[in-house]
Coordinates of C-alpha atoms and ligand atoms in Angstrom, one line a residue:
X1 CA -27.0 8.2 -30.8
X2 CA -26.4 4.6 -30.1
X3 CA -24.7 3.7 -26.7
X4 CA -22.8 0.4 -25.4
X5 CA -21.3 -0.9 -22.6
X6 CA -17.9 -1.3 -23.2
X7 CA -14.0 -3.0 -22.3
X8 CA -14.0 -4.5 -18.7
X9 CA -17.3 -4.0 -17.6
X10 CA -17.8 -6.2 -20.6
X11 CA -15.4 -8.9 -19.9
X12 CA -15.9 -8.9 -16.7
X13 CA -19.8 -10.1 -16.8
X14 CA -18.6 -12.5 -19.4
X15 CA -16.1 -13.9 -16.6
X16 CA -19.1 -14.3 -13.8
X17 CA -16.7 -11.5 -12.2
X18 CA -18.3 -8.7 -10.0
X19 CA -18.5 -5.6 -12.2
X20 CA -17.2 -2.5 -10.5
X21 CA -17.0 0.3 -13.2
X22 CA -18.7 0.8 -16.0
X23 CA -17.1 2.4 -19.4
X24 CA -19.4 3.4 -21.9
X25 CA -19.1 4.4 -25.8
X26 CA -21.3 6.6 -27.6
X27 CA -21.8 6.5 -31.1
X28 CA -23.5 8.8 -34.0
X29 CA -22.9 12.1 -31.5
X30 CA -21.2 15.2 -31.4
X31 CA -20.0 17.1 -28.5
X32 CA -22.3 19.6 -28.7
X33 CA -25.3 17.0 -28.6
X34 CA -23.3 15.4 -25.0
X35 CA -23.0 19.0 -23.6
X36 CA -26.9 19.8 -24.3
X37 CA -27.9 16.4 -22.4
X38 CA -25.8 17.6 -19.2
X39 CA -22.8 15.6 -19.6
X40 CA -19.8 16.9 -18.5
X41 CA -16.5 17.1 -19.8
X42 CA -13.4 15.5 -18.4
X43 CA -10.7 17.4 -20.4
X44 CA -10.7 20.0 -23.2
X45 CA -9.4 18.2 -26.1
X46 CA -10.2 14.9 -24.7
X47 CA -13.6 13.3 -26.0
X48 CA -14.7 11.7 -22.5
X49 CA -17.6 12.8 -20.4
X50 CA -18.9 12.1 -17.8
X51 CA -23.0 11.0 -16.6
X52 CA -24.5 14.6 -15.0
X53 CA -25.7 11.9 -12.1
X54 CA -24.1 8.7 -12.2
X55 CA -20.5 9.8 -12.7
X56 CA -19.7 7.1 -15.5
X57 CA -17.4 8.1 -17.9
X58 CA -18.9 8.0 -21.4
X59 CA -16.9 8.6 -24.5
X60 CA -17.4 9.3 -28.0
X61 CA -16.4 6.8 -30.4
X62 CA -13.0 7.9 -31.4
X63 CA -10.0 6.4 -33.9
X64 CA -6.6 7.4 -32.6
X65 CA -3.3 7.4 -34.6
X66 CA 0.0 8.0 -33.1
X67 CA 1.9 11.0 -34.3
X68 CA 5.0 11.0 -31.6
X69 CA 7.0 9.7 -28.7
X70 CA 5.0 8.8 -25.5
X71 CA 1.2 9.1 -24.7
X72 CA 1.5 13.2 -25.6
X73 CA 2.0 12.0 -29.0
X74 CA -1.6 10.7 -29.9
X75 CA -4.1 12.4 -32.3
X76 CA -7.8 11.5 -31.5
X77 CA -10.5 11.5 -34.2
X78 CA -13.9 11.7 -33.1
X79 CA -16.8 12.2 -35.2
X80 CA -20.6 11.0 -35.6
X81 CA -19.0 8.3 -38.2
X82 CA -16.8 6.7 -36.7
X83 CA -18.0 3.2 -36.1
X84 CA -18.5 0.9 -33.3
X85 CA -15.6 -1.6 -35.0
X86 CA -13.5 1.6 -35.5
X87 CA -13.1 2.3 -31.9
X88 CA -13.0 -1.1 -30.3
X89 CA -9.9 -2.1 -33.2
X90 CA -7.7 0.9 -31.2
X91 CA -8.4 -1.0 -27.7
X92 CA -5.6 -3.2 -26.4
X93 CA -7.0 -6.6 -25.6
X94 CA -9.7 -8.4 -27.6
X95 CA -11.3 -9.5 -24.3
X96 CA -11.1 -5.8 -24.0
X97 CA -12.5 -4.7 -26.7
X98 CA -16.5 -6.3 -26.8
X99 CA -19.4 -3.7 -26.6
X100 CA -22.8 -4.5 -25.0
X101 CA -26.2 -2.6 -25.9
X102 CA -29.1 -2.6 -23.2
X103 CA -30.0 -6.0 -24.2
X104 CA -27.2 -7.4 -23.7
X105 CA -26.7 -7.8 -27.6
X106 CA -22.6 -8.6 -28.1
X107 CA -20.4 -6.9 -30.4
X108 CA -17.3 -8.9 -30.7
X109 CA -15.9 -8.1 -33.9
X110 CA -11.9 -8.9 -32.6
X111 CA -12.9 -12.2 -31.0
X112 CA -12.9 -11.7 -27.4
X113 CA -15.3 -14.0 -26.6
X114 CA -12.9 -16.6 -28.2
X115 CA -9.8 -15.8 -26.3
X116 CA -12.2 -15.5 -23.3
X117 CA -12.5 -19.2 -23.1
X118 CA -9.1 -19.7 -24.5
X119 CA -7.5 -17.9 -21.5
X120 CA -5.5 -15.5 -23.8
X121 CA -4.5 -12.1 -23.6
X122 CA -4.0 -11.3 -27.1
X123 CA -3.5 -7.6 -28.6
X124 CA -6.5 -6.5 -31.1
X125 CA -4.0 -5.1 -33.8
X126 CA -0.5 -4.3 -34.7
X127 CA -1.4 -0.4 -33.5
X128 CA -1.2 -1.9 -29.7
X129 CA 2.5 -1.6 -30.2
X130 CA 1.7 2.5 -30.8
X131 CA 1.6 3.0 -26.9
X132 CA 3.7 1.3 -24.4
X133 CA 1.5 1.5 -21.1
X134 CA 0.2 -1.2 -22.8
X135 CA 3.2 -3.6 -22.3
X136 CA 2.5 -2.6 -18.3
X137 CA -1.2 -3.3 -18.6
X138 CA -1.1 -6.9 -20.4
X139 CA 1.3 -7.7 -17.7
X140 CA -1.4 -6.4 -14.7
X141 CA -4.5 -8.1 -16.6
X142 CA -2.3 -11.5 -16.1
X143 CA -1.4 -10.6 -13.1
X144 CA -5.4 -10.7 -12.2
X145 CA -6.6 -13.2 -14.2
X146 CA -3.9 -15.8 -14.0
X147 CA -5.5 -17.8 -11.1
X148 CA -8.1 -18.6 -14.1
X149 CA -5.7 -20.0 -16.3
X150 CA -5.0 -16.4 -18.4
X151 CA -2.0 -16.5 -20.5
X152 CA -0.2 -13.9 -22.7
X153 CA -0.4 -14.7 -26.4
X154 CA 3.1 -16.2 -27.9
X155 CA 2.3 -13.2 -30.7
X156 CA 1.4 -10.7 -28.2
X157 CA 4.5 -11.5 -26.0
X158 CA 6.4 -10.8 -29.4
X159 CA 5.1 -7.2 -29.7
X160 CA 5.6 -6.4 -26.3
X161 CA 9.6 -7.6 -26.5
X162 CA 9.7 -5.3 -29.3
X163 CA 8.2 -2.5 -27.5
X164 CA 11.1 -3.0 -24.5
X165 CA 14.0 -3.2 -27.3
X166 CA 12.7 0.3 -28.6
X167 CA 13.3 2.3 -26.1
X168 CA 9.1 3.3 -26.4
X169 CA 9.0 2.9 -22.3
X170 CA 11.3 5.3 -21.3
X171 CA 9.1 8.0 -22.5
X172 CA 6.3 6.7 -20.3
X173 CA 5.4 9.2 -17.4
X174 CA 5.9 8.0 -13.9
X175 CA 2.6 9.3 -13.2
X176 CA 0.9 6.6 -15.4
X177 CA 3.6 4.3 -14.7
X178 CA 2.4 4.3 -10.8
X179 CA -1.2 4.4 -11.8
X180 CA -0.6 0.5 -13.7
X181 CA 2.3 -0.6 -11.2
X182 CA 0.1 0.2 -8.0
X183 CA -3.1 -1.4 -9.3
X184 CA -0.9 -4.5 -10.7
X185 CA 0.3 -4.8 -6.7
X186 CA -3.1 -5.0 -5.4
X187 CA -4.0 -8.0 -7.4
X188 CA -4.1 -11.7 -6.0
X189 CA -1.1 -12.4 -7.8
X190 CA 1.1 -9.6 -8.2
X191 CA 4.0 -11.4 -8.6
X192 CA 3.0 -12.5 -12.1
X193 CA 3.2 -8.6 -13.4
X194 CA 6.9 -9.1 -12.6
X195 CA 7.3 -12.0 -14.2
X196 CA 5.5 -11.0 -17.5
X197 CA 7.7 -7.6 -17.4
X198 CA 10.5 -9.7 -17.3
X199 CA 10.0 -12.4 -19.6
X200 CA 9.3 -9.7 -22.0
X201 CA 12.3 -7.3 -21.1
X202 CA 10.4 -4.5 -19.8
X203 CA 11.5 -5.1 -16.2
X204 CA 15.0 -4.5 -17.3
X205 CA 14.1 -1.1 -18.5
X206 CA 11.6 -0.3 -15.7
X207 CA 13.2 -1.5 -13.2
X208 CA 16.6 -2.7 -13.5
X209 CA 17.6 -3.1 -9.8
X210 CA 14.8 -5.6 -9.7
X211 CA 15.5 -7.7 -12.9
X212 CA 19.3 -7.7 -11.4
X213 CA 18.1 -10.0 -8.6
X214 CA 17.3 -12.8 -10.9
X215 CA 20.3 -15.6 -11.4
X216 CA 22.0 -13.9 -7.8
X217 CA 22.1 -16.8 -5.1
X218 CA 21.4 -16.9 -1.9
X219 CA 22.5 -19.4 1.3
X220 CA 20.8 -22.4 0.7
X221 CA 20.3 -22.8 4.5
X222 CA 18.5 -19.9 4.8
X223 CA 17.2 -19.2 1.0
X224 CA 16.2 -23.0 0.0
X225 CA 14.9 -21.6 -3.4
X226 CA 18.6 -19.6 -3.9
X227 CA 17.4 -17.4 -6.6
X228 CA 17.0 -13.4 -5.0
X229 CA 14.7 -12.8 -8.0
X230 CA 12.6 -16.0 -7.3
X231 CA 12.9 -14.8 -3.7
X232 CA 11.2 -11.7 -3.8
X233 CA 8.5 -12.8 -6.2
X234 CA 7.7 -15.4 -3.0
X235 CA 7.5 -12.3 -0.7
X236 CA 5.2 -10.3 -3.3
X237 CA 3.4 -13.7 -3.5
X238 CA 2.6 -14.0 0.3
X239 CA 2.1 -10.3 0.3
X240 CA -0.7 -10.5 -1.5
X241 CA -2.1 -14.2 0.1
X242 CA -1.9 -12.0 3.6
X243 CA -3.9 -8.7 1.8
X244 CA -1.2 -7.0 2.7
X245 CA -1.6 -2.9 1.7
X246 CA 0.0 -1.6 -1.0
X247 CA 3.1 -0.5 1.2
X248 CA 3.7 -3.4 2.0
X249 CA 3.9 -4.9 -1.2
X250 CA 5.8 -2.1 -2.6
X251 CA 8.6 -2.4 0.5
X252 CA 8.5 -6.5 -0.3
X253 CA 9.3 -5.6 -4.1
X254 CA 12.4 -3.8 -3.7
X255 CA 13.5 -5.3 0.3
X256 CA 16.5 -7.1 -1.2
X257 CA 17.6 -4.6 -4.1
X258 CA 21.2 -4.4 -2.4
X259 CA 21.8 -8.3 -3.4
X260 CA 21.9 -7.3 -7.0
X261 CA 25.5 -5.1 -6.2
X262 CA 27.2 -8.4 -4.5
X263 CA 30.1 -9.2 -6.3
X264 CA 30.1 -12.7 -7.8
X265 CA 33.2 -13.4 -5.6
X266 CA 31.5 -12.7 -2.5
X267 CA 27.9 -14.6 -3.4
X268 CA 26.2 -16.6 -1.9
X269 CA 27.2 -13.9 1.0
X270 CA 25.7 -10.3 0.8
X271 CA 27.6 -8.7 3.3
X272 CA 25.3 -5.1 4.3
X273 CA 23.2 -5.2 1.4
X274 CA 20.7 -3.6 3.5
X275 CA 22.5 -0.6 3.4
X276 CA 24.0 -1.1 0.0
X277 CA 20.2 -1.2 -1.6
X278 CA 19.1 2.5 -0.4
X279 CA 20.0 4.0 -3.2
X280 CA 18.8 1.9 -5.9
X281 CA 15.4 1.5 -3.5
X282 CA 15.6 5.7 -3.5
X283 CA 16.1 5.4 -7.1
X284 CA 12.8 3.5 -8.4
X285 CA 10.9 5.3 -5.6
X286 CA 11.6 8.6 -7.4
X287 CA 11.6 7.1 -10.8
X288 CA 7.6 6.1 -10.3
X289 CA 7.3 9.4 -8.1
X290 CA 5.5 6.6 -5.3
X291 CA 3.7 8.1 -2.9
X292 CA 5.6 9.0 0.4
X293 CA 4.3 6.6 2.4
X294 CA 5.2 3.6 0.0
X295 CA 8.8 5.3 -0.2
X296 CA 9.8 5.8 3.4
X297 CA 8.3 2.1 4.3
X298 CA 10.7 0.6 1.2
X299 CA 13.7 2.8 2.4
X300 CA 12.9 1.3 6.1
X301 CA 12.4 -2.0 5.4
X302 CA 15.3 -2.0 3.2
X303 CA 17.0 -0.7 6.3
X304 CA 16.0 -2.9 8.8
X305 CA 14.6 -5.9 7.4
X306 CA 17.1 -7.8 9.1
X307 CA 17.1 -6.3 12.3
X308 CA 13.5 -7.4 12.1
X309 CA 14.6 -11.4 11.7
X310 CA 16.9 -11.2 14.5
X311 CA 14.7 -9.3 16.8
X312 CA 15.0 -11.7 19.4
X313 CA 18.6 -11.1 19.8
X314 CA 18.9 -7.6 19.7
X315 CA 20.4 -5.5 22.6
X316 CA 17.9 -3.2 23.9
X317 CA 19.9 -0.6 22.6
X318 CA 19.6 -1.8 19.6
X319 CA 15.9 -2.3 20.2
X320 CA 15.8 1.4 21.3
X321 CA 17.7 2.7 18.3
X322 CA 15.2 0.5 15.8
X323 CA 12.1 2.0 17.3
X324 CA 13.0 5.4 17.4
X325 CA 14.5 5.0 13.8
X326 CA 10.6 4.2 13.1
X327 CA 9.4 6.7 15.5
X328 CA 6.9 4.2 16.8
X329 CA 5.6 6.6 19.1
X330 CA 4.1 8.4 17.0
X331 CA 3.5 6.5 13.8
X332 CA 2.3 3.0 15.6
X333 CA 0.8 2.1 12.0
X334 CA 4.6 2.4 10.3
X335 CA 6.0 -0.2 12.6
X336 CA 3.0 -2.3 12.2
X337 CA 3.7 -2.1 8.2
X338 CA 7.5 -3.3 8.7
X339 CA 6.9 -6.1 11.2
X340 CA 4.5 -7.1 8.4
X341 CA 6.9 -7.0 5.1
X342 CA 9.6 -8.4 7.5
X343 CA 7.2 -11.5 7.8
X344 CA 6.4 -11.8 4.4
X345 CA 10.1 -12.2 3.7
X346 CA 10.5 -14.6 6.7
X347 CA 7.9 -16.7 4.6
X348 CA 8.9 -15.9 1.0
X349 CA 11.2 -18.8 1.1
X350 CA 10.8 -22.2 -0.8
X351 CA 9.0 -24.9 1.8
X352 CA 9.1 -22.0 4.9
X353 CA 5.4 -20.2 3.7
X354 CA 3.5 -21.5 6.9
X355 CA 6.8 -21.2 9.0
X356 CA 5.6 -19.1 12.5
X357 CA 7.1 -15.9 13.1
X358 CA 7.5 -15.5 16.4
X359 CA 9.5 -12.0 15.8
X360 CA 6.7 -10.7 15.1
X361 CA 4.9 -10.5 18.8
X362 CA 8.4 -9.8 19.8
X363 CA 8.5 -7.0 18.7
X364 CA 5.2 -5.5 19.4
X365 CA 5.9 -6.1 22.6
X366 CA 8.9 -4.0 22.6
X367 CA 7.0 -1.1 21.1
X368 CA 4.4 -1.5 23.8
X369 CA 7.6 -1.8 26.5
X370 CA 8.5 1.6 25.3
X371 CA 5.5 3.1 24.7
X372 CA 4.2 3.4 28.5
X373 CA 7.2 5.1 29.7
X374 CA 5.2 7.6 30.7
X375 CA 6.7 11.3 29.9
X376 CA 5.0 13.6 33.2
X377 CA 6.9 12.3 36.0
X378 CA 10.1 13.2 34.5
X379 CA 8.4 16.7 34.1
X380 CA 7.7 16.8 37.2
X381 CA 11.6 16.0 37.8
X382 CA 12.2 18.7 36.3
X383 CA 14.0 17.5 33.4
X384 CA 13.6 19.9 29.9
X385 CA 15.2 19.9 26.7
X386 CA 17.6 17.8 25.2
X387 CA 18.2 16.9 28.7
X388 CA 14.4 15.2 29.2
X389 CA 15.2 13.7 25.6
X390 CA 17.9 11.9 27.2
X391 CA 16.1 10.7 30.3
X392 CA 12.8 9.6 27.7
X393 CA 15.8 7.6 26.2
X394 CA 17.2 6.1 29.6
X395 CA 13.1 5.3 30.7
X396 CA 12.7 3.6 27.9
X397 CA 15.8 1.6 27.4
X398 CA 15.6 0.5 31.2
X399 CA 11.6 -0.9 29.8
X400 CA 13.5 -2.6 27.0
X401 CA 15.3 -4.5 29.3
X402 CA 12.9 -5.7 31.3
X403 CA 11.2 -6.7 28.2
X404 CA 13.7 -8.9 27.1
X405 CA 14.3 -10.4 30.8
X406 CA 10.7 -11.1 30.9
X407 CA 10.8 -12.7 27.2
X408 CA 13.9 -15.0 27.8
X409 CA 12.8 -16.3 31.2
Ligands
ATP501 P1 -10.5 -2.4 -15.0 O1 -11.3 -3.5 -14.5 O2 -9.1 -2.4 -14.5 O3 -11.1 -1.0 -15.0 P2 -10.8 -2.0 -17.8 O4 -10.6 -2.9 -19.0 O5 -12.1 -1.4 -17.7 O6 -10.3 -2.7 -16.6 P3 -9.9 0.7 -18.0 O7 -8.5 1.3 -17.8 O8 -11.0 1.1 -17.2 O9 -9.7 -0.9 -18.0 O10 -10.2 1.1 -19.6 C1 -11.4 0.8 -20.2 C2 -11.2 0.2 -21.6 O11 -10.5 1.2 -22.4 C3 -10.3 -1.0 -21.6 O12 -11.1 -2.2 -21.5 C4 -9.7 -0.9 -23.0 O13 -10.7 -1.3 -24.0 C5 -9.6 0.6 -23.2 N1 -8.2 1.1 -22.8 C6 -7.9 1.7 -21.7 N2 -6.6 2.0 -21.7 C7 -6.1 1.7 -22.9 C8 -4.8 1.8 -23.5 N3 -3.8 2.3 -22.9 N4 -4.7 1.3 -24.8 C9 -5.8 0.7 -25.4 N5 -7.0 0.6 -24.9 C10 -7.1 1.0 -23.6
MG502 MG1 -12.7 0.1 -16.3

């Protein structure tokens, strides 16, 4: 058996870029021969194994055809003859699909050292269009390598607007749907996965609520770019510039989803569109099955994010009601999450990205306030119940107002 290095492990030496994990293909085995050297195997009907010690996945050489709807409907061929060239031609990318031996010896049969140095993400064959993650994954690789100069290739861009038209994404499982959109947020520039969805149409079938944003305008005086979908790929933008966690970036993403129900009469105004957006935000959380913590943070911030740009004038009752909506005693981290995604928006706005945010001290100063109202002297005053709830709530609003007497003097 012959065995390569293979897809971004690959690429990514060829880039000078830090190589994290390694994929490897093996050719001219069986199974049984993998099984007798210790490997183990991922999944029953799945040719993937993985290294008895190291953990790397290695996989037979394999050729794939697509027999239905969706990923379920893939047929895998793997047998001692299929080639080298037969499995890299079912890989997506042809800087994906270039195999190293131990000596460093490049197989490149698709040209991805070409498009390497022409900055293109080109598909290998016409069978790319045979599963539509791939329309999600083009869109993450720009996403990551667009601060080199990585483009989508015009042809490639062609397949993947055909793959939107056919309805192919719908049948994709949220499960790996999360898996590309989560990775694609973590990058330096996640804001380019949105735009390559879109200007392929696969953000109007993903997420609609999002793609509605673009062409809806804004106050100038407070929006000097106008454009809600230009908008909120600023916020994703600083998101990312401030390493922001992938909460964050996923609250930043859908912040402003009310804006897209404005009627046109009403624009540039949009009148409680903080409250108008949770459902579409509860929507594309459950679409993508996110993880509970990304949900509630979106559903919050969506909430609130307002509240957050006017914390300076906010009642202490208002104050009061915001934190315990967070419950910012107990889940310190949460608040800290909000105040940043309310900041990113603050400077997600055309000429404002270095503008200070002074809301956000503000309002870490309230939580503190309201934090040290200390619960055992009103124990000790005997209060229980709903009725010490109450005097918690009086303690602390009387804090909040000191806190804001303090801050304004
Ligand atoms: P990363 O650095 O994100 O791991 P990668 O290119 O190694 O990038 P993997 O998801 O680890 O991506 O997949 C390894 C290789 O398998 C890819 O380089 C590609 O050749 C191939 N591959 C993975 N998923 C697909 C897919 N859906 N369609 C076609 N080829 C794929
Ligand atoms: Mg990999």
């Amino acid at each position: 058996m012959q065995i390569y290095k293979v897809g971004g492990a690959v690429r990514d030496r060829l880039l000078g870029k830090p190589v994290t994990d390694i994929d490897w293909v093996v050719v001219g085995a069986t199974t049984e021969e993998m099984l007798a050297k210790g490997f183990r195997p991922v999944g029953a009907d799945f040719p993937v194994f993985l290294h008895p010690k190291s953990g790397e996945e290695f996989a037979l050489a394999r050729t794939e055809r697509k027999s239905g709807r969706g990923y379920g409907g893939f047929t895998f061929h793997a047998s001692p003859e299929v080639t080298l060239e037969e499995d890299l031609i079912r890989r997506d990318l042809t800087i994906n699909a270039m195999a190293e031996d131990d000596q460093q010896n490049l197989t490149d049969p698709y040209h991805g050292q070409r498009d390497l140095e022409a900055r293109l993400l080109r598909h290998v064959s016409p069978a790319f269009a045979e599963d539509p993650l791939r329309v999600m994954r083009v869109a993450r690789f720009a996403a990551r390598y667009s601060s080199l100069g990585f483009t989508v290739a015009p042809e490639t861009m062609d397949l993947m607007r055909q793959l939107s038209e056919s309805g192919e994404l719908e049948a994709l499982t949220a499960e790996r749907s999360w898996k590309e959109i989560s990775r694609a947020l973590m990058e330096d520039q996640p804001q380019v996965f949105i735009e390559v969805l879109r200007e392929c149409g696969a953000l109007k079938v993903l997420m609609p609520e999002v793609d509605a944003l673009f062409g809806v305008p804004q106050p100038e005086a407070h929006h000097p770019e106008i454009d809600t979908g230009v908008h909120t790929l600023s916020v994703l933008e600083q998101a990312a510039k401030h390493k922001q966690p992938l909460t964050v970036r996923w609250a930043c993403l859908l912040h402003d989803l009310g804006k897209g129900l404005t009627p046109e009469e009403e624009w540039p105004r949009h009148i409680a569109h903080e409250h108008k957006g949770l459902k579409l935000i509860k929507a594309v959380n459950e679409r993508f099955k996110a993880p509970k913590d990304c949900q509630e943070l979106a559903l919050l911030v969506g909430k609130y994010h307002t509240h957050g740009h006017r914390a300076l004038e906010l009642k202490p009752s208002t104050l009061l009601e915001l934190l315990q909506s967070f419950d910012v005693y107990r889940r310190p981290q949460r608040f800290e999450e909000f105040i940043a995604a309310c900041e990113m928006d603050a400077r997600g706005r055309k000429g404002l990205e270095q503008r200070s945010y002074p809301q956000a001290d503000y309002l870490r100063g309230a939580a503190n306030a309201a934090r040290t109202v200390a619960v055992q002297p009103l124990l000790e005053k005997g209060f229980k119940g709903p009725e010490l709830g109450e005097a918690i709530k009086r303690e602390r609003l009387k804090a909040l107002k000191a806190y804001k007497e303090a801050a304004s003097a």
